[in-house]
PDB file of C-alpha atoms in Angstrom:
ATOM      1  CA  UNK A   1     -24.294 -12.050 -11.852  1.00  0.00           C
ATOM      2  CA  UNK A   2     -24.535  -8.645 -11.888  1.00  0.00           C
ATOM      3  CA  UNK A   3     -24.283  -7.819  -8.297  1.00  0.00           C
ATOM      4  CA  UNK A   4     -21.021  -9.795  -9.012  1.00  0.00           C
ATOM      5  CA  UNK A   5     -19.535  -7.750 -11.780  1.00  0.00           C
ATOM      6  CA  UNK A   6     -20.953  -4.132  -9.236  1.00  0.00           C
ATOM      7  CA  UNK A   7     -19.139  -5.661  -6.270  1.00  0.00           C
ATOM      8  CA  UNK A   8     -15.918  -6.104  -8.615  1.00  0.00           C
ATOM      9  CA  UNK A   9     -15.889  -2.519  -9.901  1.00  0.00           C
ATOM     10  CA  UNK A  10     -17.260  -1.423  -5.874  1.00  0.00           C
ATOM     11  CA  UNK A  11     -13.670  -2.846  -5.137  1.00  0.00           C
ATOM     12  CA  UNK A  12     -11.499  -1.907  -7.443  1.00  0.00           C
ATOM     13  CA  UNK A  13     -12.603   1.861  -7.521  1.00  0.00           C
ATOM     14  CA  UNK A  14     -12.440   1.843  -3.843  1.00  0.00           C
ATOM     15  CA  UNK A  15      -8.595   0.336  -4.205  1.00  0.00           C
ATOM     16  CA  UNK A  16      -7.979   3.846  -6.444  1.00  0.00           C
ATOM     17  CA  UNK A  17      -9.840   6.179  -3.734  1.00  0.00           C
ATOM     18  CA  UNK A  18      -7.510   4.327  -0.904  1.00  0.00           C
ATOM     19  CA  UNK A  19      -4.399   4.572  -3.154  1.00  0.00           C
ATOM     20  CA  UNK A  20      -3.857   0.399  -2.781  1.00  0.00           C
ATOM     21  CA  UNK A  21      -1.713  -1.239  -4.955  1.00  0.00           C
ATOM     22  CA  UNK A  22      -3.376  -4.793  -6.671  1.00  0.00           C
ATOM     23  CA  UNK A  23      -1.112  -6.866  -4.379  1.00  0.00           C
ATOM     24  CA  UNK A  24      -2.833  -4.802  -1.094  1.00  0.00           C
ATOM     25  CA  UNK A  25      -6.229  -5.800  -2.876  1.00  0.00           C
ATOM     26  CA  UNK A  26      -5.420  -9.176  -2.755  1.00  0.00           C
ATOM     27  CA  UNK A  27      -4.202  -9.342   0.768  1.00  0.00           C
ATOM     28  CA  UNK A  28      -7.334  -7.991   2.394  1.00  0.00           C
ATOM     29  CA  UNK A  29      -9.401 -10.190  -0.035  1.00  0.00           C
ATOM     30  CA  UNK A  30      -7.516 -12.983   1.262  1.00  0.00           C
ATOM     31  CA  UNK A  31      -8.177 -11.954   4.452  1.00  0.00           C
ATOM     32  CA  UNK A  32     -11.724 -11.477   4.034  1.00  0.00           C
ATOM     33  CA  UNK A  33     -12.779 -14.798   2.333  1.00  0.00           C
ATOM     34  CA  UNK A  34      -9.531 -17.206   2.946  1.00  0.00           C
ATOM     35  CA  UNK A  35      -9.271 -17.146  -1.301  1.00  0.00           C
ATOM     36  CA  UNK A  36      -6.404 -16.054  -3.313  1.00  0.00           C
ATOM     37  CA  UNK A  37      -8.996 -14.661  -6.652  1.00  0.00           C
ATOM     38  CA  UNK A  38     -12.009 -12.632  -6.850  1.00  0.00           C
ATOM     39  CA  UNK A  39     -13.675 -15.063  -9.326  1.00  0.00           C
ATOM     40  CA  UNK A  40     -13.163 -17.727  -6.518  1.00  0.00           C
ATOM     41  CA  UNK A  41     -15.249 -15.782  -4.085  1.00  0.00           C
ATOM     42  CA  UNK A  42     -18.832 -15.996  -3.217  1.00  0.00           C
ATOM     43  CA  UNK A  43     -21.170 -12.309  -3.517  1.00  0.00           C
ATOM     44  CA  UNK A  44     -21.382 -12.839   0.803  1.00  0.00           C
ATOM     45  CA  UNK A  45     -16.939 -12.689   0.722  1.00  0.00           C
ATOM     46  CA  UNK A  46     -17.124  -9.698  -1.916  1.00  0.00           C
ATOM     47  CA  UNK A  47     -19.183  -8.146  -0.015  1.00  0.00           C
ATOM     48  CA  UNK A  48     -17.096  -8.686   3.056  1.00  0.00           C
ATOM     49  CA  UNK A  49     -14.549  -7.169   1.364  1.00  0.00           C
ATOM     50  CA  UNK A  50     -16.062  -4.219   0.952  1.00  0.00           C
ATOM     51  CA  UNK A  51     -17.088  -3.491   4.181  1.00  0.00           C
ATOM     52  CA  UNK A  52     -12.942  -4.065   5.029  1.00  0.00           C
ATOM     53  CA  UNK A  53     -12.433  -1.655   2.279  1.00  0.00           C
ATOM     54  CA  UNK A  54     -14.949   1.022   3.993  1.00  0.00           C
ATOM     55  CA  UNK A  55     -13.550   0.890   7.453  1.00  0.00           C
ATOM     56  CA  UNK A  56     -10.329   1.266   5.692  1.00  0.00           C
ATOM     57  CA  UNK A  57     -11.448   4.031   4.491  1.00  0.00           C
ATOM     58  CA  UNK A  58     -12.901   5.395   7.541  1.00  0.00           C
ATOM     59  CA  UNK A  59      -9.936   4.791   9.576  1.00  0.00           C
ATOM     60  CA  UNK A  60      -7.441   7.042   7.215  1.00  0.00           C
ATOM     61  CA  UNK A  61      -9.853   9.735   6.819  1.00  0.00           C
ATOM     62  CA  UNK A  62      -9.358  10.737  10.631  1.00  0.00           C
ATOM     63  CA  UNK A  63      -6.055   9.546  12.271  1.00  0.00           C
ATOM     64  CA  UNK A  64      -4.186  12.433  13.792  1.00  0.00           C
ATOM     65  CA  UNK A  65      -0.311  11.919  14.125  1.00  0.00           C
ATOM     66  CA  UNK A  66       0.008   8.749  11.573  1.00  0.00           C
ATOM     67  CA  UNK A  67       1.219   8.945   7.958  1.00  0.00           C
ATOM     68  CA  UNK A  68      -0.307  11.588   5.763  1.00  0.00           C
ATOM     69  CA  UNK A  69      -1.312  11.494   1.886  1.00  0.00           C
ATOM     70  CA  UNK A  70       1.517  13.587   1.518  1.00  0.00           C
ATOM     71  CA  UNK A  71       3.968  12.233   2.810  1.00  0.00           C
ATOM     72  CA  UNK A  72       2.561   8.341   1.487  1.00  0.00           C
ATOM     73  CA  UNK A  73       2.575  10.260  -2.237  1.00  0.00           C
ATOM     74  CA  UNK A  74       6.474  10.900  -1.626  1.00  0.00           C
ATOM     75  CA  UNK A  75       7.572   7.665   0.107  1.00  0.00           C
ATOM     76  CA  UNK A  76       5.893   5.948  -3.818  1.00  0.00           C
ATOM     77  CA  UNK A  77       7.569   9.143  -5.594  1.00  0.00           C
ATOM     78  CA  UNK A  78      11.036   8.067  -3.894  1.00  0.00           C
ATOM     79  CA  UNK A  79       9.640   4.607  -4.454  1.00  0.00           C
ATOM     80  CA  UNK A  80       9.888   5.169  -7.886  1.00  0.00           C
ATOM     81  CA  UNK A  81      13.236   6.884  -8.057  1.00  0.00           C
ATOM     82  CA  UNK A  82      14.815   3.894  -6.350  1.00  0.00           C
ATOM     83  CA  UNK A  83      13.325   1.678  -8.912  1.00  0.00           C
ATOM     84  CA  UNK A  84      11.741  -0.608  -6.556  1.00  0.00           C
ATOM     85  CA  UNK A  85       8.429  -0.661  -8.322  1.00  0.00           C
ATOM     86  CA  UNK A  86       8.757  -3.698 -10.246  1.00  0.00           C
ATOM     87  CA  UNK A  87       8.852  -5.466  -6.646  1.00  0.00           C
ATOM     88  CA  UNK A  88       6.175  -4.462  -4.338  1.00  0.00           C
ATOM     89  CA  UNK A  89       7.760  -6.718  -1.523  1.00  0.00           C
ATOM     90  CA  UNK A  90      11.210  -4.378  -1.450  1.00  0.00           C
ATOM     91  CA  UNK A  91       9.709  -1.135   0.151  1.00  0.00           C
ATOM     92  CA  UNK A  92       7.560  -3.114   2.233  1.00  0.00           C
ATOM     93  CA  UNK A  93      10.291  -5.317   3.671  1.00  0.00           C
ATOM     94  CA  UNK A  94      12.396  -1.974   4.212  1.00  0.00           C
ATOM     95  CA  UNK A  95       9.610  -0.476   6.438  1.00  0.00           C
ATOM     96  CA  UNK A  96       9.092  -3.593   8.113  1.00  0.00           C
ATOM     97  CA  UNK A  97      13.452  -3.939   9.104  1.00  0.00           C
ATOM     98  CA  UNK A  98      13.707  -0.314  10.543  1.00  0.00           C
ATOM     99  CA  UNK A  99       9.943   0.637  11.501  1.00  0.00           C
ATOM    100  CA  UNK A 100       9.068  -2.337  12.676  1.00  0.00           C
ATOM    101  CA  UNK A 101       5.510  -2.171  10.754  1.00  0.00           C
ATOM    102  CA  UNK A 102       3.686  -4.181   8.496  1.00  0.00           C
ATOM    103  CA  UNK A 103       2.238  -1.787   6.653  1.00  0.00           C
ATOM    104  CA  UNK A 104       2.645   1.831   5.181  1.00  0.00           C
ATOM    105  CA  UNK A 105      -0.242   3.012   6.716  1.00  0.00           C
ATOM    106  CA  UNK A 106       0.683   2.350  10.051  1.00  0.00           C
ATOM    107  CA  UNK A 107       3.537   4.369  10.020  1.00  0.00           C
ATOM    108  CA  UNK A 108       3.809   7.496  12.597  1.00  0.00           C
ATOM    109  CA  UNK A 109       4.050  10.956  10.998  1.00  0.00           C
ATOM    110  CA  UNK A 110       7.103  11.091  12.624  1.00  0.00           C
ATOM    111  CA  UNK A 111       8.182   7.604  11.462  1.00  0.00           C
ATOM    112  CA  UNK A 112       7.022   8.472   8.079  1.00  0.00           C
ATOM    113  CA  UNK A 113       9.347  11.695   7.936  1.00  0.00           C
ATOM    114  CA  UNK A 114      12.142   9.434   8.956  1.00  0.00           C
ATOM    115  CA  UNK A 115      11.231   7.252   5.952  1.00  0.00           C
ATOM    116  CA  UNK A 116      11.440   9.891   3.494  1.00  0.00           C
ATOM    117  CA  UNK A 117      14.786  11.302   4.764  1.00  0.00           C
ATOM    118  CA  UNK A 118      16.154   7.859   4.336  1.00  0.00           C
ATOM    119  CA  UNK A 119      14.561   7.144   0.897  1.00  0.00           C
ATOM    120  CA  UNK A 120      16.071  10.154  -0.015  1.00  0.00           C
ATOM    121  CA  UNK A 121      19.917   9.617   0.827  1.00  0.00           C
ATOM    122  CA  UNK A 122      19.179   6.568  -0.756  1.00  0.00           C
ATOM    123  CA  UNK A 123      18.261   8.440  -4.106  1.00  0.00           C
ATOM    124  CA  UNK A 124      20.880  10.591  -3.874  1.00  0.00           C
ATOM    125  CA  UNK A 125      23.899   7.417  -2.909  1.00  0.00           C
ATOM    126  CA  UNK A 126      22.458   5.521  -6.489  1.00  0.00           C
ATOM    127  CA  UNK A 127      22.994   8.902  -8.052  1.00  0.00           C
ATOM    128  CA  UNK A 128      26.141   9.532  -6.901  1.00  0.00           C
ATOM    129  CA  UNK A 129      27.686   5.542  -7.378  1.00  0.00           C
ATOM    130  CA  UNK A 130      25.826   5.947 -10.824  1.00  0.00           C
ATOM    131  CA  UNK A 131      27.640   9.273 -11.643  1.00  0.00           C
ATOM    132  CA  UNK A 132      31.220   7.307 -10.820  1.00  0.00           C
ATOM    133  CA  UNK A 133      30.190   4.361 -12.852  1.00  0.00           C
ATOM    134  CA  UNK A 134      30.734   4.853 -16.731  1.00  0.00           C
TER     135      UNK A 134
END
């Protein structure tokens, strides 16, 4: 049981380093061991997990010309601005209509850029329809 409750924090502390959001967590553990909760999942599928987890974190350590932390630490900033934090699926679906990927991390920098440009006249449109609005 305690190489249970090690594997748990292994996971979640790995999900902070990598900047993944609970829902993301849940995907790859689903993934991993074909079961929606961690207390459903053997040590062998937790442990899988975490070997997904490390090549994760392998893979966005060293990937010249895709998304960088900066620019992913904007795209949540603008995130936030929009208000779409309360639904993970919104920014998500948005990347996936005009980028054509599943994921954030996949992203081009160029791609990326393109992102944040548009996240931003967004911003500034609710700003302006909210300053004509009393």
């Amino acid at each position: 049981m305690a190489e249970r409750k090690k594997q748990l924090k292994v996971i979640w502390g790995m999900a902070r380093e990598l900047g993944m959001e609970k829902e993301d967590v849940y995907t790859l553990l689903y993934q991993q061991s074909g079961k929606e909760h961690m207390s459903e999942c053997s040590e062998a599928e937790l442990s899988r997990t975490v070997q997904a987890m490390i090549l994760l974190k392998e893979r966005r350590t060293n990937r010249p010309g895709m998304i960088t932390g900066r620019q992913r630490y904007k795209i949540r900033e603008l995130e936030r601005s929009l208000g779409w934090t309360e639904n993970q699926k919104r920014l998500r679906a948005f990347i996936k209509k005009y980028y054509h990927v599943d994921n954030m991390d996949w992203l081009t920098e160029e791609a990326a850029s393109n992102l944040i440009e548009a996240l931003k006249k967004m911003v500034k449109r609710t700003g302006e329809a909210e300053a004509v609005m009393p």
